[in-house]
Coordinates of C-alpha atoms in Angstrom, one line a residue:
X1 CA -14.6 51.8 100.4
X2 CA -16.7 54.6 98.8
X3 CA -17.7 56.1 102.1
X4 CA -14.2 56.3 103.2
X5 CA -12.9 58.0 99.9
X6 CA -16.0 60.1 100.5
X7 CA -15.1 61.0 104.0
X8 CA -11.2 61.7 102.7
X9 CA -12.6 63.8 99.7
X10 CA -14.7 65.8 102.2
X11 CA -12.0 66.3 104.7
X12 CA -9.2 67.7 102.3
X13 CA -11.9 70.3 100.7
X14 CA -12.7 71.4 104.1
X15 CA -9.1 71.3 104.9
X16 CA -8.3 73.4 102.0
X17 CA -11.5 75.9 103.3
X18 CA -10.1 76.3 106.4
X19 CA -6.7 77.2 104.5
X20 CA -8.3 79.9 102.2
X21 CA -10.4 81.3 105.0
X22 CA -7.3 81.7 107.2
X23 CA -5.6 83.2 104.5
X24 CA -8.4 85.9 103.3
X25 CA -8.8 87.1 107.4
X26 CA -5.1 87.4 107.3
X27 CA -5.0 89.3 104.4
X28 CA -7.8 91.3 105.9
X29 CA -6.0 92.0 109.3
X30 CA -3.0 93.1 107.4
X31 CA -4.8 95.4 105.3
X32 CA -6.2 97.2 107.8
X33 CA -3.9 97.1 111.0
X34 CA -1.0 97.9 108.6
X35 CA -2.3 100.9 106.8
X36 CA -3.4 102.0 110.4
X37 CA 0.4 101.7 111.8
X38 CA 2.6 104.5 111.6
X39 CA 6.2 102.9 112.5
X40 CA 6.7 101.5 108.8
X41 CA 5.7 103.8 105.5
X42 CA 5.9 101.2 103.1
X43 CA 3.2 99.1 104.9
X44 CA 0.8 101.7 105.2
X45 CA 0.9 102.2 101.2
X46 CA 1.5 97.9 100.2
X47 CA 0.3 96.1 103.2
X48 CA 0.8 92.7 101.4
X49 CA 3.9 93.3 99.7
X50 CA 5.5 95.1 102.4
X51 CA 5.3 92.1 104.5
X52 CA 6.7 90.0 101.8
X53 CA 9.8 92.3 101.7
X54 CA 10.6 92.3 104.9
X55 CA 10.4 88.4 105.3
X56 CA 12.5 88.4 102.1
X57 CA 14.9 90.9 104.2
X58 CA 14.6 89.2 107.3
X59 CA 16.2 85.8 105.6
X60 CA 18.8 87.2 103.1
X61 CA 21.8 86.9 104.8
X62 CA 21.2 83.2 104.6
X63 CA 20.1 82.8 101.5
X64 CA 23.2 85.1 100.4
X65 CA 25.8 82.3 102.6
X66 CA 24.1 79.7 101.2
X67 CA 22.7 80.7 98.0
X68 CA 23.7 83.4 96.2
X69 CA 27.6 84.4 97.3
X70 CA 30.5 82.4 95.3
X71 CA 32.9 80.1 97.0
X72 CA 35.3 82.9 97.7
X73 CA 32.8 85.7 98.8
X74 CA 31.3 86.2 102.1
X75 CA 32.7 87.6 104.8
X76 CA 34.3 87.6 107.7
X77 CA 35.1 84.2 106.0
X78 CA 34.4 83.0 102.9
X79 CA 32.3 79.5 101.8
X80 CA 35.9 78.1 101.3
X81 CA 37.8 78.9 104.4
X82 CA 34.8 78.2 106.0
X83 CA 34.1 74.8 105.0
X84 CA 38.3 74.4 105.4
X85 CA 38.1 74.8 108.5
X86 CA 35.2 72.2 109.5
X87 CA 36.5 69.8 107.2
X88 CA 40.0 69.7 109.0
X89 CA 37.9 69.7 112.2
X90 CA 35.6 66.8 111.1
X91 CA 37.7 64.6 109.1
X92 CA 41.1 65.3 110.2
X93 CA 41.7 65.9 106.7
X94 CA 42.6 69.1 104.3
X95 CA 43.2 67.9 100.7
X96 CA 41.1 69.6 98.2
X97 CA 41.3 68.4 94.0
X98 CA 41.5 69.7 90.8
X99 CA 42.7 73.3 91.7
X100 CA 43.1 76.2 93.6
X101 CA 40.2 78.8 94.0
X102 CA 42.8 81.6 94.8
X103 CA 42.6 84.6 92.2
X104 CA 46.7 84.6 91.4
X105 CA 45.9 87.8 89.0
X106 CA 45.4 89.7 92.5
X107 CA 48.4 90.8 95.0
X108 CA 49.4 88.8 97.6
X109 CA 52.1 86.9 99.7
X110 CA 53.7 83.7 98.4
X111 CA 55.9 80.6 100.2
X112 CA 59.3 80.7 98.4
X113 CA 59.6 76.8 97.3
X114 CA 62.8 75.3 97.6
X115 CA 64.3 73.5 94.7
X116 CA 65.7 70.8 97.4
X117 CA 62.4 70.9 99.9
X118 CA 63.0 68.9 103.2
X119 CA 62.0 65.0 102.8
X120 CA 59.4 63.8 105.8
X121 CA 62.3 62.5 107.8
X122 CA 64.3 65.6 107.6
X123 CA 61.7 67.5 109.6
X124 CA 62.6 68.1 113.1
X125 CA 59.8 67.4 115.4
X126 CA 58.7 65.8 118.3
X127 CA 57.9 61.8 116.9
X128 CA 57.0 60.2 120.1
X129 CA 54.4 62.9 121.5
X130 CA 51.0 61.1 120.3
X131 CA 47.5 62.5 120.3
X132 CA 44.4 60.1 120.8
X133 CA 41.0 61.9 118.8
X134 CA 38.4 60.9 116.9
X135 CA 37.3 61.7 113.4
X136 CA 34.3 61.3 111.2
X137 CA 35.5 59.3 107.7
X138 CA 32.7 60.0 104.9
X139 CA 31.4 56.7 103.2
X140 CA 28.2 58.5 101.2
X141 CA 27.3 61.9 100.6
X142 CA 23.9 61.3 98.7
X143 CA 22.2 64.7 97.1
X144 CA 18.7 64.1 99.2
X145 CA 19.7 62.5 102.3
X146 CA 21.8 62.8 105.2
X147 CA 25.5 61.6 104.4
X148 CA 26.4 58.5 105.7
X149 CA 30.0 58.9 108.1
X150 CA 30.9 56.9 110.8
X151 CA 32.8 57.8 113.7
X152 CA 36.0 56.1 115.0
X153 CA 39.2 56.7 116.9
X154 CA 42.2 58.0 115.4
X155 CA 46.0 58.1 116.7
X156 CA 48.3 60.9 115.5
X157 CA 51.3 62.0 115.9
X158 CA 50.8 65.7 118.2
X159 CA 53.8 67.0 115.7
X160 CA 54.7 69.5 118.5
X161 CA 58.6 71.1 118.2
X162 CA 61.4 69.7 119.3
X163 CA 63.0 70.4 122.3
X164 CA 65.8 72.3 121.4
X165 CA 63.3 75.0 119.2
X166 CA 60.5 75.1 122.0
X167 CA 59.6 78.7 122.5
X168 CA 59.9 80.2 126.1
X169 CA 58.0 83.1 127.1
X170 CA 59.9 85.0 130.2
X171 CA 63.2 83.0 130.5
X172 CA 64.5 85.2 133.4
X173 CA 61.3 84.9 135.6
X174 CA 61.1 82.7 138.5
X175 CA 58.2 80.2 136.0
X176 CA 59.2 80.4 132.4
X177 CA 56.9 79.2 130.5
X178 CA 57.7 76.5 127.8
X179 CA 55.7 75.6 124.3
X180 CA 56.3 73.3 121.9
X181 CA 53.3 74.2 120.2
X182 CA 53.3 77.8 117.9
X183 CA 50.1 78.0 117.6
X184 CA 47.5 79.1 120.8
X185 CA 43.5 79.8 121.5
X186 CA 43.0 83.6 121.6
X187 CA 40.9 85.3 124.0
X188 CA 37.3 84.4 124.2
X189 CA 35.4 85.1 127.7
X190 CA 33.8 82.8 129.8
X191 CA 30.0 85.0 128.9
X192 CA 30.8 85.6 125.7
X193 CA 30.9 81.7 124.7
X194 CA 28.7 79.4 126.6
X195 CA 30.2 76.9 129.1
X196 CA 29.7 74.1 126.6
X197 CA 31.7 76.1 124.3
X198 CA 34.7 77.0 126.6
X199 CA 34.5 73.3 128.5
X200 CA 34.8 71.7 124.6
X201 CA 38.3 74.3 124.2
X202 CA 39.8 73.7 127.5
X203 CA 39.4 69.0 126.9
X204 CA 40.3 70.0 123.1
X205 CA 43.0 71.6 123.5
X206 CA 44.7 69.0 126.5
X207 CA 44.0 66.3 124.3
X208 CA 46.5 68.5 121.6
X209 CA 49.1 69.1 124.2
X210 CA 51.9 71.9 123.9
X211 CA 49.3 75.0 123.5
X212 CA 47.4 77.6 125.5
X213 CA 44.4 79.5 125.6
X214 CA 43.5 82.9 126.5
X215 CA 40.7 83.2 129.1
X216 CA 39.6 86.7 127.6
X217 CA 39.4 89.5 129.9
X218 CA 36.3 88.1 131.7
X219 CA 37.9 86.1 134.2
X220 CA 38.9 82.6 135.1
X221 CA 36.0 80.3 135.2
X222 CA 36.2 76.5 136.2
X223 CA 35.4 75.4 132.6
X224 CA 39.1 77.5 131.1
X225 CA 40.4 74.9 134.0
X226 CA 38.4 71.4 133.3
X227 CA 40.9 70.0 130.6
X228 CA 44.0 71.2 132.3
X229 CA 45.0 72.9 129.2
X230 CA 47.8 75.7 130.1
X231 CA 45.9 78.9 130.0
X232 CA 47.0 82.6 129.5
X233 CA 44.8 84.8 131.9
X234 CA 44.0 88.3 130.4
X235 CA 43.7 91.1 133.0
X236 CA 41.4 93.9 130.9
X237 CA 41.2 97.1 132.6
X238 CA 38.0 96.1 134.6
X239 CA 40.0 93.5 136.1
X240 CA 37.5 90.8 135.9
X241 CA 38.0 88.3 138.2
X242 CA 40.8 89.7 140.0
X243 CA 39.0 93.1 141.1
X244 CA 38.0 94.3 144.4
X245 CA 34.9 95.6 145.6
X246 CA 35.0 98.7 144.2
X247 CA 37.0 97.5 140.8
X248 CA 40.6 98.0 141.7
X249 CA 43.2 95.4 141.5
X250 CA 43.4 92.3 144.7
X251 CA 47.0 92.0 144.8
X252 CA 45.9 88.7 147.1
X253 CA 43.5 87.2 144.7
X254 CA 45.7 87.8 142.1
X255 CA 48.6 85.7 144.4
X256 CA 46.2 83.2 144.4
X257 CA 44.8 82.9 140.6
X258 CA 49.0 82.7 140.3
X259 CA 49.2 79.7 142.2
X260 CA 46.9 77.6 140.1
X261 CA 48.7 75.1 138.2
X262 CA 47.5 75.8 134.8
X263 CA 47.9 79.6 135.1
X264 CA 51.0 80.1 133.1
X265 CA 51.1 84.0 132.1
X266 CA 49.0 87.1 132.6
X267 CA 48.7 89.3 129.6
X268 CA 47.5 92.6 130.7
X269 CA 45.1 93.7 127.5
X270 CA 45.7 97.4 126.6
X271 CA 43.1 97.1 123.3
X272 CA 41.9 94.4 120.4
X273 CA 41.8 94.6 117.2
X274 CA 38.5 94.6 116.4
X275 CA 37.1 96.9 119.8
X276 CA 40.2 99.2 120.1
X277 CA 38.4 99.6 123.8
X278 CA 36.9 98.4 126.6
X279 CA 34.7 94.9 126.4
X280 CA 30.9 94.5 126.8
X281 CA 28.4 92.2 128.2
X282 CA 24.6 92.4 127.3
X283 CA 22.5 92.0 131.0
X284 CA 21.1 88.9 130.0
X285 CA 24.4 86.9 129.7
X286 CA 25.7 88.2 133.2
X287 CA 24.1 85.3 135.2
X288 CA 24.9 84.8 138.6
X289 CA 27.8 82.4 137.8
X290 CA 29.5 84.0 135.4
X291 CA 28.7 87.8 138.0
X292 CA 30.8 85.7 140.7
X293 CA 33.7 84.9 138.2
X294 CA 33.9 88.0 137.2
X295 CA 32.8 89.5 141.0
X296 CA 30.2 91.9 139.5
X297 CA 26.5 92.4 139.7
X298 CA 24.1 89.6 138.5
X299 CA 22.1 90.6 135.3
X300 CA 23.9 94.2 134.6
X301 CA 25.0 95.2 131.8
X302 CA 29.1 95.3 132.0
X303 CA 31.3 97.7 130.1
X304 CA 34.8 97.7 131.0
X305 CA 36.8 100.9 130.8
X306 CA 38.7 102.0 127.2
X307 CA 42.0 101.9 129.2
X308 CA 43.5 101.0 132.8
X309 CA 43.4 104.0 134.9
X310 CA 46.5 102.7 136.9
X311 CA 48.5 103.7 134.4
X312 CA 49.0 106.5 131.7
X313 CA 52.0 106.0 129.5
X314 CA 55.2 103.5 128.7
X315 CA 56.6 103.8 132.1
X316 CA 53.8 103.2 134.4
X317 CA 52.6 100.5 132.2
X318 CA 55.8 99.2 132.5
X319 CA 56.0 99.8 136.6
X320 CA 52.3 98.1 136.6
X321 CA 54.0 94.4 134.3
X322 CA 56.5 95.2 136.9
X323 CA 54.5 95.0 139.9
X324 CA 52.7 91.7 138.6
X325 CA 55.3 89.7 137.3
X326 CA 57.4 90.2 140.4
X327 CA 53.9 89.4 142.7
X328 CA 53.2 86.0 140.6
X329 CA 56.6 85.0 140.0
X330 CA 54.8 84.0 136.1
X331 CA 55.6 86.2 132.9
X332 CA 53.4 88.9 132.2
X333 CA 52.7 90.4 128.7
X334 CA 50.7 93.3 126.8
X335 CA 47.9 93.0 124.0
X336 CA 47.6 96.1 122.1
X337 CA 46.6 97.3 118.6
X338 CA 49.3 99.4 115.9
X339 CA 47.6 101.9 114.8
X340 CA 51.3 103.4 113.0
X341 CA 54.6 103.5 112.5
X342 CA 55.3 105.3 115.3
X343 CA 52.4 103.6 117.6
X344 CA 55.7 101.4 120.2
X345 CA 58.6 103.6 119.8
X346 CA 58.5 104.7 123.0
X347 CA 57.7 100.9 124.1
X348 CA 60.8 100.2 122.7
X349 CA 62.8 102.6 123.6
X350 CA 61.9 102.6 126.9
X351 CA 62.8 98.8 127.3
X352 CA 66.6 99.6 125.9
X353 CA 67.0 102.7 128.4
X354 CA 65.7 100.5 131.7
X355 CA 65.8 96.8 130.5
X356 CA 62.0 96.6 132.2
X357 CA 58.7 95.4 129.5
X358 CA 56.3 92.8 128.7
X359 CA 57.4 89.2 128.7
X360 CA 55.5 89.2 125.7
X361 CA 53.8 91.2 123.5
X362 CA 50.6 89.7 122.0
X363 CA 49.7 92.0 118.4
X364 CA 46.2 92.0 117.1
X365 CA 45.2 93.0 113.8
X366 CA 42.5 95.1 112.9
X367 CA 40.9 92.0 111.2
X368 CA 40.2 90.1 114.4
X369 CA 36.9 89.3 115.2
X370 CA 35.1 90.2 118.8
X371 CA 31.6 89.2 120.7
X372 CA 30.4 92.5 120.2
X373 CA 31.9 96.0 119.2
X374 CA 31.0 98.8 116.7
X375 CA 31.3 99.3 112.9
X376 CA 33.4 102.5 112.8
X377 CA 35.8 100.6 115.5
X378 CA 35.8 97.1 113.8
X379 CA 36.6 98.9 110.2
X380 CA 38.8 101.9 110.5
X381 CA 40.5 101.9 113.9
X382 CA 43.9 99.6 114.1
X383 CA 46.3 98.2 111.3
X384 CA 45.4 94.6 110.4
X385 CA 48.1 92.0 111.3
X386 CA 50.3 91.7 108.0
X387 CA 51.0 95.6 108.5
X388 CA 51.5 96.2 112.1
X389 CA 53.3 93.0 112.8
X390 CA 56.5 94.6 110.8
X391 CA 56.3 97.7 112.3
X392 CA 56.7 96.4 115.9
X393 CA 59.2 93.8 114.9
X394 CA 61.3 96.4 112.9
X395 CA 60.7 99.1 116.0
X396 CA 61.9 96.9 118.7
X397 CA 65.2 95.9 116.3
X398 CA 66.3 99.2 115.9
X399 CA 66.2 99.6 119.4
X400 CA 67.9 96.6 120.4
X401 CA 65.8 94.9 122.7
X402 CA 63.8 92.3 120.0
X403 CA 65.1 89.0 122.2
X404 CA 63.8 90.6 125.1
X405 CA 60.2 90.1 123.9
X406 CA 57.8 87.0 122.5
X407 CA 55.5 88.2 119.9
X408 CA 51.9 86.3 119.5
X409 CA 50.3 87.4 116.6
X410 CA 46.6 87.3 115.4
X411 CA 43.5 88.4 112.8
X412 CA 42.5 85.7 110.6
X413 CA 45.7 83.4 111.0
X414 CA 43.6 80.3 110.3
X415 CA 45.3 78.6 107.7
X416 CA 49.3 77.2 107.9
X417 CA 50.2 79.8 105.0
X418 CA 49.0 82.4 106.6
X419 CA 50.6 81.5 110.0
X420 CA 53.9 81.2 108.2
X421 CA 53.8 84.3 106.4
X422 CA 53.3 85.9 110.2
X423 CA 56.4 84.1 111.1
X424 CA 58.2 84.9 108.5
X425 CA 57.8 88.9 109.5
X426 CA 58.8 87.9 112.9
X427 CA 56.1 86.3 114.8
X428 CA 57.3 83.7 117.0
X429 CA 53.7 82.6 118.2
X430 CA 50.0 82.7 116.8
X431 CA 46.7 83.0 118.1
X432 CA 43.2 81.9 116.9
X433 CA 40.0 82.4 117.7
X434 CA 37.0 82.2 115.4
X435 CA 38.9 79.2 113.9
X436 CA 38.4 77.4 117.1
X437 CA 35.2 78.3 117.2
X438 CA 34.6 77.2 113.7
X439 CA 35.8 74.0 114.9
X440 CA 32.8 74.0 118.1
X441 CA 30.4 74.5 115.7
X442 CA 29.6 78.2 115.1
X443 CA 28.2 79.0 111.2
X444 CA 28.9 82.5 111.2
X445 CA 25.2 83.8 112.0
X446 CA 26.8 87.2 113.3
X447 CA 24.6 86.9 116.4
X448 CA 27.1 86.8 119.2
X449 CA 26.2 89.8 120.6
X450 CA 22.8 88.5 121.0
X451 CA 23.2 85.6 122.9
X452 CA 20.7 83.9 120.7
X453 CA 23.5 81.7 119.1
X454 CA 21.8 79.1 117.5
X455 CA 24.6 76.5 117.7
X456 CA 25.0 77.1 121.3
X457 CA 28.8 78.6 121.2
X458 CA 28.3 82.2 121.4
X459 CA 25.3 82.5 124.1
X460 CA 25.0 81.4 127.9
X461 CA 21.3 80.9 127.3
X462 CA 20.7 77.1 129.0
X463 CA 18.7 75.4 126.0
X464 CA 20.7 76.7 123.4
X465 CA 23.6 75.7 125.0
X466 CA 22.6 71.9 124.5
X467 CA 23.5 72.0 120.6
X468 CA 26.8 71.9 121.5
X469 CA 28.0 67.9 122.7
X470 CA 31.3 68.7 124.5
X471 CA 32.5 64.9 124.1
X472 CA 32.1 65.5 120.3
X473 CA 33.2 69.1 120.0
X474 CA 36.6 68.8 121.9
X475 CA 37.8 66.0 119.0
X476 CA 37.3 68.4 116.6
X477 CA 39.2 71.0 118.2
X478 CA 42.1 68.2 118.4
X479 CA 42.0 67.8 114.5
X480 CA 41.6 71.8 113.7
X481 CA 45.1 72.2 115.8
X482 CA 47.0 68.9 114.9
X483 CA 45.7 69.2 111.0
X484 CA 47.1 73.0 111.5
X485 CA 50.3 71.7 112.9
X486 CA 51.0 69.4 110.3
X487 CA 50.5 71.6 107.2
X488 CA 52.9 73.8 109.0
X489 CA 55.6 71.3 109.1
X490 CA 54.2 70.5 105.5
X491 CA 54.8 74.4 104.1
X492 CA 58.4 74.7 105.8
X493 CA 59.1 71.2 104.4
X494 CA 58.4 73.1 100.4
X495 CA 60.6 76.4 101.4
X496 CA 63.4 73.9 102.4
X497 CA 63.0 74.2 106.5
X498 CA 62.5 71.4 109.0
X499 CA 61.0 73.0 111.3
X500 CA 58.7 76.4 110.8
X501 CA 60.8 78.1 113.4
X502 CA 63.3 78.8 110.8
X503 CA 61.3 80.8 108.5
X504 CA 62.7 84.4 107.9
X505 CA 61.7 87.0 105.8
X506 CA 63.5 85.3 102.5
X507 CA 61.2 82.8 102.5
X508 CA 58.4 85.1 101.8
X509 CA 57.8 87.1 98.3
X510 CA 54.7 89.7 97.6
X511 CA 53.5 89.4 94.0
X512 CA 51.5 93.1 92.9
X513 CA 48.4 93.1 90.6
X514 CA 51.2 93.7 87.8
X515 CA 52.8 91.0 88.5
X516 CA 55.9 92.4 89.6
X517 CA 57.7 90.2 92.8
X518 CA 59.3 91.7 95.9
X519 CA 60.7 90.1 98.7
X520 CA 59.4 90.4 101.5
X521 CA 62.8 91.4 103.0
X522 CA 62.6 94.9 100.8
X523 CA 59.0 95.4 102.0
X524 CA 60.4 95.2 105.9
X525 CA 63.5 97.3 104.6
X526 CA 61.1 100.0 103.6
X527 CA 59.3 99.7 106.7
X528 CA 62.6 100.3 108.9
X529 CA 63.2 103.2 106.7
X530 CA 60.1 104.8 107.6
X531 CA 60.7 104.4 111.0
X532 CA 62.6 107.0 113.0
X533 CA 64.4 106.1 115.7
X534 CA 64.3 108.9 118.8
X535 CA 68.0 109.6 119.8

């Protein structure tokens, strides 16, 4: 026994040798190659320390997420809407105790409460429609361990809208297209989320029935089409996917991208919110797949043009919806940004004078989120959501032509307040995005122009790609959407609707930092009064 302890004691000091004398020739290789080095100042003057800054540099933003922010800092989405969101996504759950976090002393919008809300059988919805998941139910959440959850199957109702309040997008084209669901995937590319990422959207979403997504403006790849989800195809003005050799439009591919069953609309994408331009693909994410969906050169860099050059103003814009709708036979909208009051005046007023526009019109806020963009676009260019989106309703009123239109509205609608409040000023659909990824797994490392995603959503890189288990990912993208639903039907129940359709701009009021309450009918009479309409 002694010669064993012996041979133990003798190990760990030699052990603990090796340690120091690893440490003191690292110090020494520091010292010397760093004062040598003339890239960084500081570590030519504190070779030791400097390092130790930058590693404490290198790992603040996580300490900051994780650490150091409050519940309700951190951006683009706080600890709290953060953790919302996977909760509902997880658990198929969104109760929280003891009170809200929400500073009241600040300004913001409020749901008018009825006095008399709607009881649970008053709300109109569809009953029967059912959705099969699964969902995670917590049994410990011990401080130094792993919680303990198991995993089960869950049925619920799908509480899509009843028929009579389903929304159709182009009533008057030869393929209307009918939803009974208000609230929609935004456009993420096929490149700029993996195939794991868009295959666990396109299941999740099918399994929720009565929504969409958006393929983004990157094309129509197999895995938008493996759930047989209805799907939105985005034409950007690269025209990805539906481009000829040398980048102009194939009337005859398009024909055929038309004819797919889950095809439902084209949007034709004139800007986003938080790019007010053309898209962009890093080299290493344009693999030879993802080159043949969107027919370009394998492992280029891709940067799609700021604007369509097939048209330059309302009317050829216009003639171009035109020319597609009446090719397809499908509706056909725009995406663009409101940048002012005046930004769709000529929009609208060239839809009363010819009776010819989008289908639909899908508004994004300059508080959306992208795959990759720049600062002085992503923070100064374009009107977030809860400004434009009563400028282009109140534009295309005093012109007349409102019914002619569908509005889908985005930036940060991730919650069912904040989705009413946007139908309230006159959306009739909603988008989502980051939400949904939220729901996939992303944790908000701001790395998705990198394609180093380390929770394999944002990045087409093969191994990190394998975080993300589709046949557990798509279940929580079922319980985002249907928790989502439900708290909608929950909200219109409080203001005294039964069905979220019916909220109107009296259902709304906008509390200052004084404390003063407006409703937010006055705000959108202001808005019309700063509009002027051309005669």
């Amino acid at each position: 026994m002694n010669s064993i302890a012996n041979i133990l004691i003798i190990l760990g000091f030699s052990i603990i040798f090796l340690i120091f004398i690893v440490i003191v020739l690292l110090l020494i290789y520091m010292i010397f190659f760093d004062r040598r080095q003339k890239h960084h100042a500081i570590l030519r003057n504190y070779p030791v320390l400097g390092r130790v800054r930058y590693f404490l540099e290198k790992i603040g933003p996580e300490m900051r997420q994780y650490w150091f922010n409050s519940d309700n800092e951190g951006k683009p989405f706080s600890r709290d809407d953060y953790e919302h969101m996977v909760k509902s996504s997880k658990y198929l759950r969104d109760v929280i105790g003891f009170g809200s976090k929400r500073d009241f002393d600040e300004e913001g919008f409020f749901v008018r409460n009825s006095m008399f809300p709607k009881l649970a059988e008053e709300e109109k919805y569809d009953r029967e429609t059912k959705v099969m998941t699964k969902r995670y139910v917590l049994m410990k959440d011990p401080l130094f361990s792993q919680r303990e959850e198991t995993w089960g199957d869950e049925e619920s109702s799908a509480y899509l809208l009843d028929d009579e309040d389903a929304v159709i997008i182009g009533p008057n084209t030869k393929n209307p297209f009918k939803l009974k669901g208000l609230i929609g995937m935004s456009a993420m590319s096929y490149g700029s989320l993996g195939k794991n990422a868009i295959t666990a959207l396109s299941e999740g979403l099918a399994l929720a029935k009565g929504t969409w997504m958006n393929t983004g403006e990157g094309g129509l790849s197999p895995y938008h089409l493996i759930g047989g989800v209805d799907i939105i195809m985005q034409i950007g003005p690269a025209m990805f996917g539906v481009r000829d050799s040398v980048g102009e439009m194939d009337w005859d591919e398009l024909k055929r991208k038309s004819e797919i069953p889950e095809i439902k609309a084209f949007e034709v994408k004139l800007a986003q919110g938080a790019k007010t331009r053309g898209g962009h693909i890093d080299a290493e994410k344009v693999n030879p797949e993802i080159a043949e969906i969107r027919k370009v050169e394998a492992y280029k860099s891709i940067d799609s043009p700021n604007r369509f050059h097939q048209f330059h103003d309302v009317e050829s814009m216009c003639d171009f919806v035109e020319k597609i709708r009446n090719h397809t036979g499908i509706p056909v909208g725009i995406k663009m940004v409101i940048g002012g009051n005046d930004s769709v005046e000529k929009l609208a007023k060239y839809m009363k004078d010819t009776g010819k526009g989008p289908d639909f019109i899908t508004l994004d806020g300059g508080e959306g989120g992208t795959g990759a963009s720049y600062q002085e676009l992503i923070d100064s260019v374009g009107l977030p959501i809860k400004s434009a989106l009563p400028i282009l309703v109140s534009t295309l009123e005093k012109y007349g032509v409102r019914d002619q239109v569908k509005i889908i509205a985005s930036g940060k609608l991730f919650t069912p307040d904040r989705i009413a409040i946007a139908l309230a000023m006159g959306a009739d659909l909603v988008n989502i995005a980051r939400g949904f990824m939220i729901s996939i797994g992303c944790i908000q490392t701001m790395k998705c122009q990198s394609n180093a995603c380390p929770v394999g959503v944002a990045t087409t890189d093969p191994e990190l790609q394998q975080a993300l288990v589709i046949d557990e990912k798509k279940y929580r993208v079922v319980n985002f959407l249907v928790t989502l639903r439900k708290g909608l039907f929950r909200i219109s129940a409080a203001a005294g609707l039964d069905s979220p359709v019916r909220f109107q701009p009296m259902h709304i009021s906008y509390k200052d930092d004084k404390g003063i309450v407006t409703s937010l009918e006055n705000i959108l009479n202001e808005v019309k009064g700063q509009i002027r309409v051309s005669k």
